[in-house]
mmCIF file of C-alpha atoms in Angstrom:
data_model
loop_
_atom_site.group_PDB
_atom_site.id
_atom_site.type_symbol
_atom_site.label_atom_id
_atom_site.label_comp_id
_atom_site.label_asym_id
_atom_site.label_seq_id
_atom_site.Cartn_x
_atom_site.Cartn_y
_atom_site.Cartn_z
ATOM 1 C CA MET A 220 148.207 -8.543 53.580
ATOM 2 C CA ILE A 221 149.951 -5.230 54.366
ATOM 3 C CA PRO A 222 147.639 -2.189 54.113
ATOM 4 C CA GLN A 223 148.279 0.166 51.212
ATOM 5 C CA ASN A 224 149.192 3.048 53.491
ATOM 6 C CA LEU A 225 152.191 1.077 54.791
ATOM 7 C CA THR A 226 153.269 0.413 51.198
ATOM 8 C CA ASP A 227 153.166 4.156 50.647
ATOM 9 C CA LEU A 228 155.245 4.521 53.800
ATOM 10 C CA GLY A 229 158.005 2.394 52.305
ATOM 11 C CA TRP A 230 156.994 -1.171 53.122
ATOM 12 C CA THR A 231 158.660 -3.671 50.768
ATOM 13 C CA ALA A 232 158.553 -7.371 49.976
ATOM 14 C CA SER A 233 161.952 -7.880 51.646
ATOM 15 C CA LEU A 234 160.508 -6.625 54.924
ATOM 16 C CA GLN A 235 157.637 -9.075 54.619
ATOM 17 C CA ASP A 236 160.118 -11.889 53.977
ATOM 18 C CA ASP A 237 161.921 -11.035 57.223
ATOM 19 C CA ILE A 238 158.819 -11.836 59.313
ATOM 20 C CA THR A 239 158.702 -15.381 60.666
ATOM 21 C CA GLU A 240 155.567 -17.485 60.881
ATOM 22 C CA ALA A 241 155.545 -17.021 64.658
ATOM 23 C CA GLU A 242 155.582 -13.223 64.166
ATOM 24 C CA ALA A 243 152.842 -13.125 61.539
ATOM 25 C CA MET A 244 150.296 -11.611 63.944
ATOM 26 C CA LEU A 245 152.583 -8.811 65.147
ATOM 27 C CA PRO A 246 151.721 -5.560 63.332
ATOM 28 C CA PRO A 247 154.561 -3.583 61.699
ATOM 29 C CA ALA A 248 155.223 0.116 62.248
ATOM 30 C CA ARG A 249 157.852 2.592 61.067
ATOM 31 C CA LEU A 250 159.772 4.730 63.540
ATOM 32 C CA THR A 251 159.268 8.477 63.110
ATOM 33 C CA ALA A 252 161.065 9.804 66.216
ATOM 34 C CA LEU A 253 163.190 8.460 69.083
ATOM 35 C CA HIS A 254 163.040 9.418 72.748
ATOM 36 C CA ARG A 255 164.563 8.034 75.931
ATOM 37 C CA GLY A 256 162.934 4.688 76.553
ATOM 38 C CA ARG A 257 160.208 5.098 73.949
ATOM 39 C CA VAL A 258 159.695 5.731 70.247
ATOM 40 C CA GLU A 259 157.090 7.321 68.031
ATOM 41 C CA ALA A 260 155.955 5.340 65.004
ATOM 42 C CA ILE A 261 153.259 5.104 62.370
ATOM 43 C CA ALA A 262 151.310 1.897 61.841
ATOM 44 C CA ALA A 263 148.311 0.859 59.745
ATOM 45 C CA SER A 264 146.105 2.381 62.453
ATOM 46 C CA GLY A 265 148.000 5.683 62.443
ATOM 47 C CA PRO A 266 150.583 7.301 64.768
ATOM 48 C CA ILE A 267 151.458 5.300 67.896
ATOM 49 C CA GLU A 268 153.976 5.312 70.755
ATOM 50 C CA LEU A 269 155.925 2.220 71.764
ATOM 51 C CA LEU A 270 158.032 1.348 74.780
ATOM 52 C CA CYS A 271 161.516 -0.088 74.344
ATOM 53 C CA PRO A 272 162.265 -3.305 76.268
ATOM 54 C CA PRO A 273 165.646 -3.681 78.024
ATOM 55 C CA ASN A 274 167.005 -5.904 75.266
ATOM 56 C CA LEU A 275 166.117 -3.298 72.606
ATOM 57 C CA PRO A 276 167.293 0.130 73.804
ATOM 58 C CA VAL A 277 166.670 3.226 71.699
ATOM 59 C CA THR A 278 170.395 3.373 70.879
ATOM 60 C CA VAL A 279 170.122 0.332 68.574
ATOM 61 C CA MET A 280 167.287 1.904 66.572
ATOM 62 C CA ALA A 281 167.193 4.629 63.944
ATOM 63 C CA VAL A 282 164.512 6.896 62.557
ATOM 64 C CA GLY A 283 163.176 5.106 59.495
ATOM 65 C CA ASP A 284 163.469 1.638 61.029
ATOM 66 C CA TRP A 285 160.613 -0.829 60.664
ATOM 67 C CA VAL A 286 159.678 -2.694 63.833
ATOM 68 C CA LEU A 287 157.171 -5.324 64.907
ATOM 69 C CA CYS A 288 154.835 -4.353 67.748
ATOM 70 C CA ASP A 289 153.994 -6.627 70.654
ATOM 71 C CA GLY A 290 151.172 -4.657 72.223
ATOM 72 C CA PRO A 291 152.630 -1.348 73.453
ATOM 73 C CA ARG A 292 156.245 -2.524 73.061
ATOM 74 C CA VAL A 293 158.797 -2.962 70.296
ATOM 75 C CA ALA A 294 159.206 -6.680 69.669
ATOM 76 C CA ARG A 295 161.942 -6.597 67.022
ATOM 77 C CA VAL A 296 163.663 -4.338 64.517
ATOM 78 C CA LEU A 297 163.254 -5.720 61.001
ATOM 79 C CA ALA A 298 166.203 -6.098 58.623
ATOM 80 C CA ARG A 299 167.230 -2.787 57.082
ATOM 81 C CA THR A 300 167.652 -2.171 53.377
ATOM 82 C CA THR A 301 170.058 0.694 54.075
ATOM 83 C CA LEU A 302 171.617 2.209 57.199
ATOM 84 C CA LEU A 303 173.471 5.475 57.725
ATOM 85 C CA GLN A 304 175.808 5.653 60.691
ATOM 86 C CA ARG A 305 178.907 7.494 61.818
ATOM 87 C CA ARG A 306 181.409 7.289 64.628
ATOM 88 C CA ALA A 307 180.030 9.263 67.564
ATOM 89 C CA ALA A 308 181.364 12.831 67.683
ATOM 90 C CA GLY A 309 184.378 13.567 69.852
ATOM 91 C CA THR A 310 186.434 10.649 71.142
ATOM 92 C CA GLY A 311 183.563 8.178 71.360
ATOM 93 C CA THR A 312 184.103 4.686 70.006
ATOM 94 C CA GLU A 313 180.443 3.889 69.463
ATOM 95 C CA ALA A 314 178.482 4.029 66.222
ATOM 96 C CA GLN A 315 175.737 6.647 66.067
ATOM 97 C CA LEU A 316 172.828 5.618 63.866
ATOM 98 C CA ILE A 317 171.584 8.439 61.623
ATOM 99 C CA ALA A 318 168.741 6.959 59.561
ATOM 100 C CA ALA A 319 167.511 3.630 58.205
ATOM 101 C CA ASN A 320 165.758 2.408 55.055
ATOM 102 C CA VAL A 321 166.643 5.521 53.072
ATOM 103 C CA ASP A 322 166.588 5.703 49.267
ATOM 104 C CA THR A 323 168.104 9.158 48.650
ATOM 105 C CA MET A 324 170.554 11.370 50.532
ATOM 106 C CA PHE A 325 170.110 15.101 49.951
ATOM 107 C CA ILE A 326 173.587 16.511 50.705
ATOM 108 C CA THR A 327 172.813 20.144 51.429
ATOM 109 C CA THR A 328 175.312 22.993 51.299
ATOM 110 C CA SER A 329 175.118 26.556 50.054
ATOM 111 C CA CYS A 330 176.646 28.881 47.503
ATOM 112 C CA ASN A 331 178.767 30.707 50.070
ATOM 113 C CA GLY A 332 181.507 30.021 52.612
ATOM 114 C CA ASP A 333 179.811 26.806 53.744
ATOM 115 C CA PHE A 334 180.722 25.033 50.482
ATOM 116 C CA ASN A 335 183.504 22.549 51.175
ATOM 117 C CA ALA A 336 184.479 19.849 48.692
ATOM 118 C CA ALA A 337 186.109 17.625 51.306
ATOM 119 C CA ARG A 338 182.954 17.667 53.457
ATOM 120 C CA ILE A 339 180.759 16.804 50.482
ATOM 121 C CA GLU A 340 183.072 13.880 49.705
ATOM 122 C CA ARG A 341 182.497 12.551 53.227
ATOM 123 C CA TYR A 342 178.755 12.500 52.638
ATOM 124 C CA LEU A 343 179.268 10.868 49.239
ATOM 125 C CA VAL A 344 181.375 8.114 50.827
ATOM 126 C CA LEU A 345 178.639 7.578 53.425
ATOM 127 C CA ALA A 346 175.977 7.350 50.714
ATOM 128 C CA HIS A 347 177.974 5.017 48.444
ATOM 129 C CA SER A 348 178.845 2.711 51.325
ATOM 130 C CA ALA A 349 175.176 2.412 52.324
ATOM 131 C CA GLY A 350 173.914 1.944 48.768
ATOM 132 C CA ILE A 351 171.957 5.208 48.855
ATOM 133 C CA THR A 352 171.592 7.594 45.911
ATOM 134 C CA PRO A 353 173.321 10.931 46.679
ATOM 135 C CA VAL A 354 171.977 14.252 45.403
ATOM 136 C CA VAL A 355 173.805 17.520 46.142
ATOM 137 C CA LEU A 356 171.572 20.522 46.836
ATOM 138 C CA LEU A 357 173.235 23.926 46.552
ATOM 139 C CA THR A 358 171.061 26.457 48.358
ATOM 140 C CA LYS A 359 171.131 30.268 48.319
ATOM 141 C CA ALA A 360 171.585 30.141 44.550
ATOM 142 C CA ASP A 361 169.603 33.389 44.388
ATOM 143 C CA LEU A 362 172.311 35.218 46.353
ATOM 144 C CA ALA A 363 175.316 34.251 44.219
ATOM 145 C CA ASP A 364 176.260 32.922 40.798
ATOM 146 C CA PRO A 365 175.906 29.166 41.370
ATOM 147 C CA ALA A 366 177.770 28.045 38.224
ATOM 148 C CA ALA A 367 181.187 27.609 39.861
ATOM 149 C CA PHE A 368 179.683 25.808 42.868
ATOM 150 C CA VAL A 369 177.716 23.441 40.625
ATOM 151 C CA ALA A 370 180.816 22.628 38.564
ATOM 152 C CA ALA A 371 182.926 22.014 41.683
ATOM 153 C CA ALA A 372 180.334 19.667 43.194
ATOM 154 C CA ALA A 373 179.691 17.781 39.950
ATOM 155 C CA ALA A 374 183.430 17.133 39.548
ATOM 156 C CA LEU A 375 183.508 15.134 42.799
ATOM 157 C CA SER A 376 181.735 12.059 41.431
ATOM 158 C CA ALA A 377 180.778 10.871 37.952
ATOM 159 C CA GLY A 378 177.060 11.055 37.262
ATOM 160 C CA LEU A 379 176.324 12.950 40.489
ATOM 161 C CA SER A 380 173.068 14.926 40.461
ATOM 162 C CA VAL A 381 173.710 18.529 41.548
ATOM 163 C CA LEU A 382 170.880 21.054 41.877
ATOM 164 C CA ALA A 383 171.212 24.787 42.580
ATOM 165 C CA LEU A 384 168.176 26.036 44.497
ATOM 166 C CA ASN A 385 166.553 28.938 46.211
ATOM 167 C CA ALA A 386 165.243 26.935 49.166
ATOM 168 C CA LYS A 387 162.300 29.324 49.580
ATOM 169 C CA SER A 388 161.206 28.993 45.963
ATOM 170 C CA ALA A 389 158.102 27.078 44.919
ATOM 171 C CA GLU A 390 160.286 25.340 42.327
ATOM 172 C CA VAL A 391 161.949 23.214 45.028
ATOM 173 C CA ALA A 392 159.031 20.768 45.176
ATOM 174 C CA THR A 393 159.150 20.274 41.398
ATOM 175 C CA ALA A 394 162.928 19.899 41.272
ATOM 176 C CA LEU A 395 163.028 17.255 44.024
ATOM 177 C CA ALA A 396 159.826 15.439 43.035
ATOM 178 C CA PRO A 397 161.619 12.443 41.409
ATOM 179 C CA TRP A 398 163.065 11.446 44.795
ATOM 180 C CA VAL A 399 160.065 11.993 47.097
ATOM 181 C CA GLN A 400 157.192 10.037 45.562
ATOM 182 C CA LYS A 401 155.007 7.526 47.451
ATOM 183 C CA GLY A 402 157.052 4.804 49.085
ATOM 184 C CA GLN A 403 160.318 6.767 48.756
ATOM 185 C CA THR A 404 162.368 8.047 51.687
ATOM 186 C CA ALA A 405 165.003 10.780 51.564
ATOM 187 C CA VAL A 406 167.278 12.153 54.273
ATOM 188 C CA LEU A 407 168.506 15.751 54.535
ATOM 189 C CA LEU A 408 172.112 16.110 55.705
ATOM 190 C CA GLY A 409 174.362 19.134 55.927
ATOM 191 C CA SER A 410 175.594 21.960 58.138
ATOM 192 C CA SER A 411 173.322 24.206 60.181
ATOM 193 C CA GLY A 412 171.908 27.228 58.406
ATOM 194 C CA VAL A 413 172.168 25.937 54.828
ATOM 195 C CA GLY A 414 168.396 25.700 54.418
ATOM 196 C CA LYS A 415 167.567 22.074 55.258
ATOM 197 C CA SER A 416 164.431 22.946 57.208
ATOM 198 C CA THR A 417 163.386 25.461 54.548
ATOM 199 C CA ILE A 418 163.712 22.735 51.904
ATOM 200 C CA ALA A 419 161.693 20.393 54.111
ATOM 201 C CA ASN A 420 158.948 23.003 54.368
ATOM 202 C CA SER A 421 158.984 23.525 50.603
ATOM 203 C CA LEU A 422 158.320 19.802 50.246
ATOM 204 C CA GLY A 423 155.358 19.952 52.627
ATOM 205 C CA ALA A 424 156.915 19.352 56.046
ATOM 206 C CA ASN A 425 156.482 21.755 58.943
ATOM 207 C CA GLN A 426 159.867 22.606 60.412
ATOM 208 C CA ALA A 427 161.143 25.680 62.239
ATOM 209 C CA THR A 428 163.750 27.720 60.369
ATOM 210 C CA GLY A 429 166.470 30.160 61.369
ATOM 211 C CA ASP A 430 169.012 32.539 59.878
ATOM 212 C CA ILE A 431 172.779 32.257 59.451
ATOM 213 C CA ARG A 432 175.443 34.622 60.801
ATOM 214 C CA GLU A 433 176.456 36.762 57.861
ATOM 215 C CA VAL A 434 179.998 37.198 59.209
ATOM 216 C CA ASP A 435 180.969 33.540 58.699
ATOM 217 C CA ALA A 436 177.965 31.935 56.942
ATOM 218 C CA LYS A 437 177.502 29.663 59.965
ATOM 219 C CA GLY A 438 173.996 28.613 60.873
ATOM 220 C CA ARG A 439 172.010 28.127 64.039
ATOM 221 C CA HIS A 440 170.477 24.755 64.876
ATOM 222 C CA THR A 441 166.739 24.789 64.190
ATOM 223 C CA THR A 442 166.242 21.019 63.880
ATOM 224 C CA THR A 443 167.219 19.414 67.197
ATOM 225 C CA ALA A 444 166.207 15.797 66.570
ATOM 226 C CA ARG A 445 165.718 13.425 63.657
ATOM 227 C CA ASN A 446 162.144 13.043 62.460
ATOM 228 C CA LEU A 447 160.432 11.119 59.668
ATOM 229 C CA LEU A 448 158.104 13.638 58.011
ATOM 230 C CA PRO A 449 155.317 13.119 55.448
ATOM 231 C CA LEU A 450 155.639 15.139 52.232
ATOM 232 C CA THR A 451 153.074 16.576 49.840
ATOM 233 C CA ALA A 452 154.221 14.353 46.954
ATOM 234 C CA GLY A 453 153.581 11.252 49.063
ATOM 235 C CA GLY A 454 157.162 10.437 50.043
ATOM 236 C CA TRP A 455 158.915 10.746 53.394
ATOM 237 C CA LEU A 456 161.779 12.908 54.583
ATOM 238 C CA ILE A 457 164.147 12.455 57.517
ATOM 239 C CA ASP A 458 165.291 15.907 58.587
ATOM 240 C CA THR A 459 168.386 15.930 60.769
ATOM 241 C CA PRO A 460 170.222 18.423 63.005
ATOM 242 C CA GLY A 461 173.183 20.173 61.455
ATOM 243 C CA VAL A 462 176.240 17.918 61.437
ATOM 244 C CA ARG A 463 179.370 19.552 62.859
ATOM 245 C CA GLU A 464 181.579 16.471 62.642
ATOM 246 C CA LEU A 465 181.179 13.489 60.324
ATOM 247 C CA GLN A 466 183.661 10.800 61.333
ATOM 248 C CA LEU A 467 183.487 7.786 59.060
ATOM 249 C CA THR A 468 183.743 4.133 60.024
ATOM 250 C CA ASP A 469 183.182 0.854 58.158
ATOM 251 C CA VAL A 470 182.938 2.698 54.817
ATOM 252 C CA ALA A 471 185.987 1.370 52.959
ATOM 253 C CA ASP A 472 183.806 0.301 50.046
ATOM 254 C CA GLY A 473 182.306 3.792 49.814
ATOM 255 C CA ILE A 474 185.780 5.330 49.618
ATOM 256 C CA ASP A 475 186.738 2.857 46.894
ATOM 257 C CA ILE A 476 183.647 3.825 44.873
ATOM 258 C CA LEU A 477 184.203 7.576 45.181
ATOM 259 C CA PHE A 478 187.917 7.381 44.402
ATOM 260 C CA SER A 479 187.750 4.511 41.917
ATOM 261 C CA ASP A 480 189.632 6.576 39.313
ATOM 262 C CA LEU A 481 192.608 6.991 41.649
ATOM 263 C CA ILE A 482 192.500 3.312 42.572
ATOM 264 C CA ASP A 483 192.496 2.325 38.896
ATOM 265 C CA LEU A 484 195.442 4.614 38.226
ATOM 266 C CA SER A 485 197.319 3.168 41.226
ATOM 267 C CA ALA A 486 197.205 -0.248 39.565
ATOM 268 C CA GLN A 487 199.171 1.247 36.650
ATOM 269 C CA CYS A 488 202.037 2.589 38.783
ATOM 270 C CA ARG A 489 205.465 1.056 38.159
ATOM 271 C CA PHE A 490 205.864 0.022 41.791
ATOM 272 C CA ARG A 491 203.211 -1.957 43.632
ATOM 273 C CA ASP A 492 203.877 -0.048 46.894
ATOM 274 C CA CYS A 493 203.890 3.376 45.190
ATOM 275 C CA GLN A 494 202.982 6.179 47.610
ATOM 276 C CA HIS A 495 202.114 8.549 44.734
ATOM 277 C CA ASP A 496 204.563 11.184 45.866
ATOM 278 C CA HIS A 497 207.740 11.371 43.764
ATOM 279 C CA GLU A 498 208.276 7.764 42.722
ATOM 280 C CA PRO A 499 209.229 7.216 39.064
ATOM 281 C CA GLY A 500 206.492 5.721 36.941
ATOM 282 C CA CYS A 501 203.665 6.935 39.205
ATOM 283 C CA ALA A 502 200.462 6.909 37.119
ATOM 284 C CA VAL A 503 198.614 9.066 39.650
ATOM 285 C CA GLN A 504 201.176 11.867 39.546
ATOM 286 C CA ALA A 505 201.278 11.601 35.757
ATOM 287 C CA ALA A 506 197.506 12.114 35.603
ATOM 288 C CA ILE A 507 197.771 15.105 37.947
ATOM 289 C CA ALA A 508 200.515 16.619 35.793
ATOM 290 C CA ALA A 509 198.374 16.095 32.699
ATOM 291 C CA GLY A 510 195.449 17.878 34.368
ATOM 292 C CA SER A 511 193.093 14.903 34.177
ATOM 293 C CA ILE A 512 193.005 14.540 37.965
ATOM 294 C CA ASP A 513 192.516 17.352 40.504
ATOM 295 C CA ALA A 514 195.653 17.361 42.661
ATOM 296 C CA ALA A 515 193.592 18.232 45.774
ATOM 297 C CA ARG A 516 191.778 14.885 45.613
ATOM 298 C CA LEU A 517 194.911 12.840 46.375
ATOM 299 C CA PRO A 518 195.484 14.125 49.958
ATOM 300 C CA ARG A 519 191.745 14.000 50.638
ATOM 301 C CA TRP A 520 191.686 10.346 49.539
ATOM 302 C CA ARG A 521 194.637 9.528 51.782
ATOM 303 C CA LYS A 522 193.053 11.289 54.752
ATOM 304 C CA LEU A 523 189.758 9.438 54.387
ATOM 305 C CA VAL A 524 191.467 6.049 54.024
ATOM 306 C CA THR A 525 193.580 6.663 57.151
ATOM 307 C CA GLU A 526 190.625 7.966 59.175
ATOM 308 C CA GLU A 527 188.388 5.077 58.145
ATOM 309 C CA LYS A 528 190.984 2.479 59.121
ATOM 310 C CA THR A 529 191.659 4.186 62.474
ATOM 311 C CA ASN A 530 187.982 4.589 63.381
ATOM 312 C CA THR A 531 187.018 1.093 62.272
ATOM 313 C CA ALA A 532 189.873 -0.435 64.279
ATOM 314 C CA ALA A 533 188.993 1.648 67.357
ATOM 315 C CA MET A 534 185.343 0.627 67.221
ATOM 316 C CA ALA A 535 186.246 -3.034 66.682
ATOM 317 C CA THR A 536 188.482 -2.904 69.768
ATOM 318 C CA SER A 537 185.684 -1.256 71.729
ATOM 319 C CA ARG A 538 183.258 -4.011 70.747
ATOM 320 C CA VAL A 539 185.729 -6.718 71.786
ATOM 321 C CA ARG A 540 186.263 -5.061 75.168
ATOM 322 C CA ALA A 541 182.519 -4.679 75.688
ATOM 323 C CA ALA A 542 181.986 -8.342 74.866
ATOM 324 C CA GLY A 543 184.759 -9.287 77.298
ATOM 325 C CA LYS A 544 183.190 -7.277 80.101
ATOM 326 C CA HIS A 545 179.836 -8.917 79.431
ATOM 327 C CA THR A 546 181.419 -12.399 79.517
ATOM 328 C CA LYS A 547 183.297 -11.583 82.736
ATOM 329 C CA LYS A 548 180.129 -10.242 84.347
ATOM 330 C CA SER A 549 178.189 -13.353 83.368
ATOM 331 C CA ALA A 550 180.946 -15.611 84.726
ATOM 332 C CA THR A 551 180.946 -13.725 88.024
ATOM 333 C CA LYS A 552 177.228 -14.333 88.421
ATOM 334 C CA TRP A 553 177.541 -18.085 87.785
ATOM 335 C CA ARG A 554 177.870 -20.321 90.806
ATOM 336 C CA ALA A 555 178.715 -24.001 90.776
ATOM 337 C CA PRO A 556 175.894 -26.182 92.073
ATOM 338 C CA LYS A 557 176.309 -27.567 95.556
ATOM 339 C CA LYS A 558 177.142 -31.242 95.790
#
């Protein structure tokens, strides 16, 4: 029987089903912070620290993961309901885990120069691919007329929830209450300086905050690591450092969901291999000409599809090479028995 406080923390029946009979006596805990060689977690007994064995390095875990504890060590990471990951920034070919077992993604931007439709679409693709509910939060609504920003964000995806907020207002807790009740987990994503930590504090967390540079609306990093934080309403929030680069990988299904209208139109083009440029009978260009489709979405769709294919292929190649090196290393160690 799992204690009620773990249910409030997000424990579900599917997690229980993932535990084998041999593991029945190993207590579960949820990861709240990651460090080198160790993790912080919360169990039925309260906050604990666990060591990571060689076969389970911190790099294969994410804040929000559920694990089984074998004394002071992590025994196993339980199956995730959702997982957010991206290709590591720069030229890396490894996946960087962002958060696990998340219900809602708060995509945070502001009513100023930080607002960027293409960047929001990247977060939406990430959310759709992971099966997470996206909610766009437009901060600094008290410093500008938010109407145009709200309309631009809402146009990116049908049925998308878009909220204009003053992050310092007491109304934030009420506005976001539906997504942060007991047992629910949300993650805050967005650029530095858009008010993520201020929103977290409005919900009951205790995070440091900083100001933005007025000259370019760029923010300073105040959150330096991912943390799972308890909220006043009973839910949990994963606050994250500002994301400078969000390279997508293994999210083809998320792209298809976000751009489903363009995909449906493509099926109506006269030519099966239509590139949607100047071909006769192009249904996509016809919709753009009629004003039913924003012309700017077409190149953004193409860019995301190309990037996703390139990154996914690069990471697949990297995994094959890594597996080959491991096999070669193992073969080198093997010695034929003496006759």
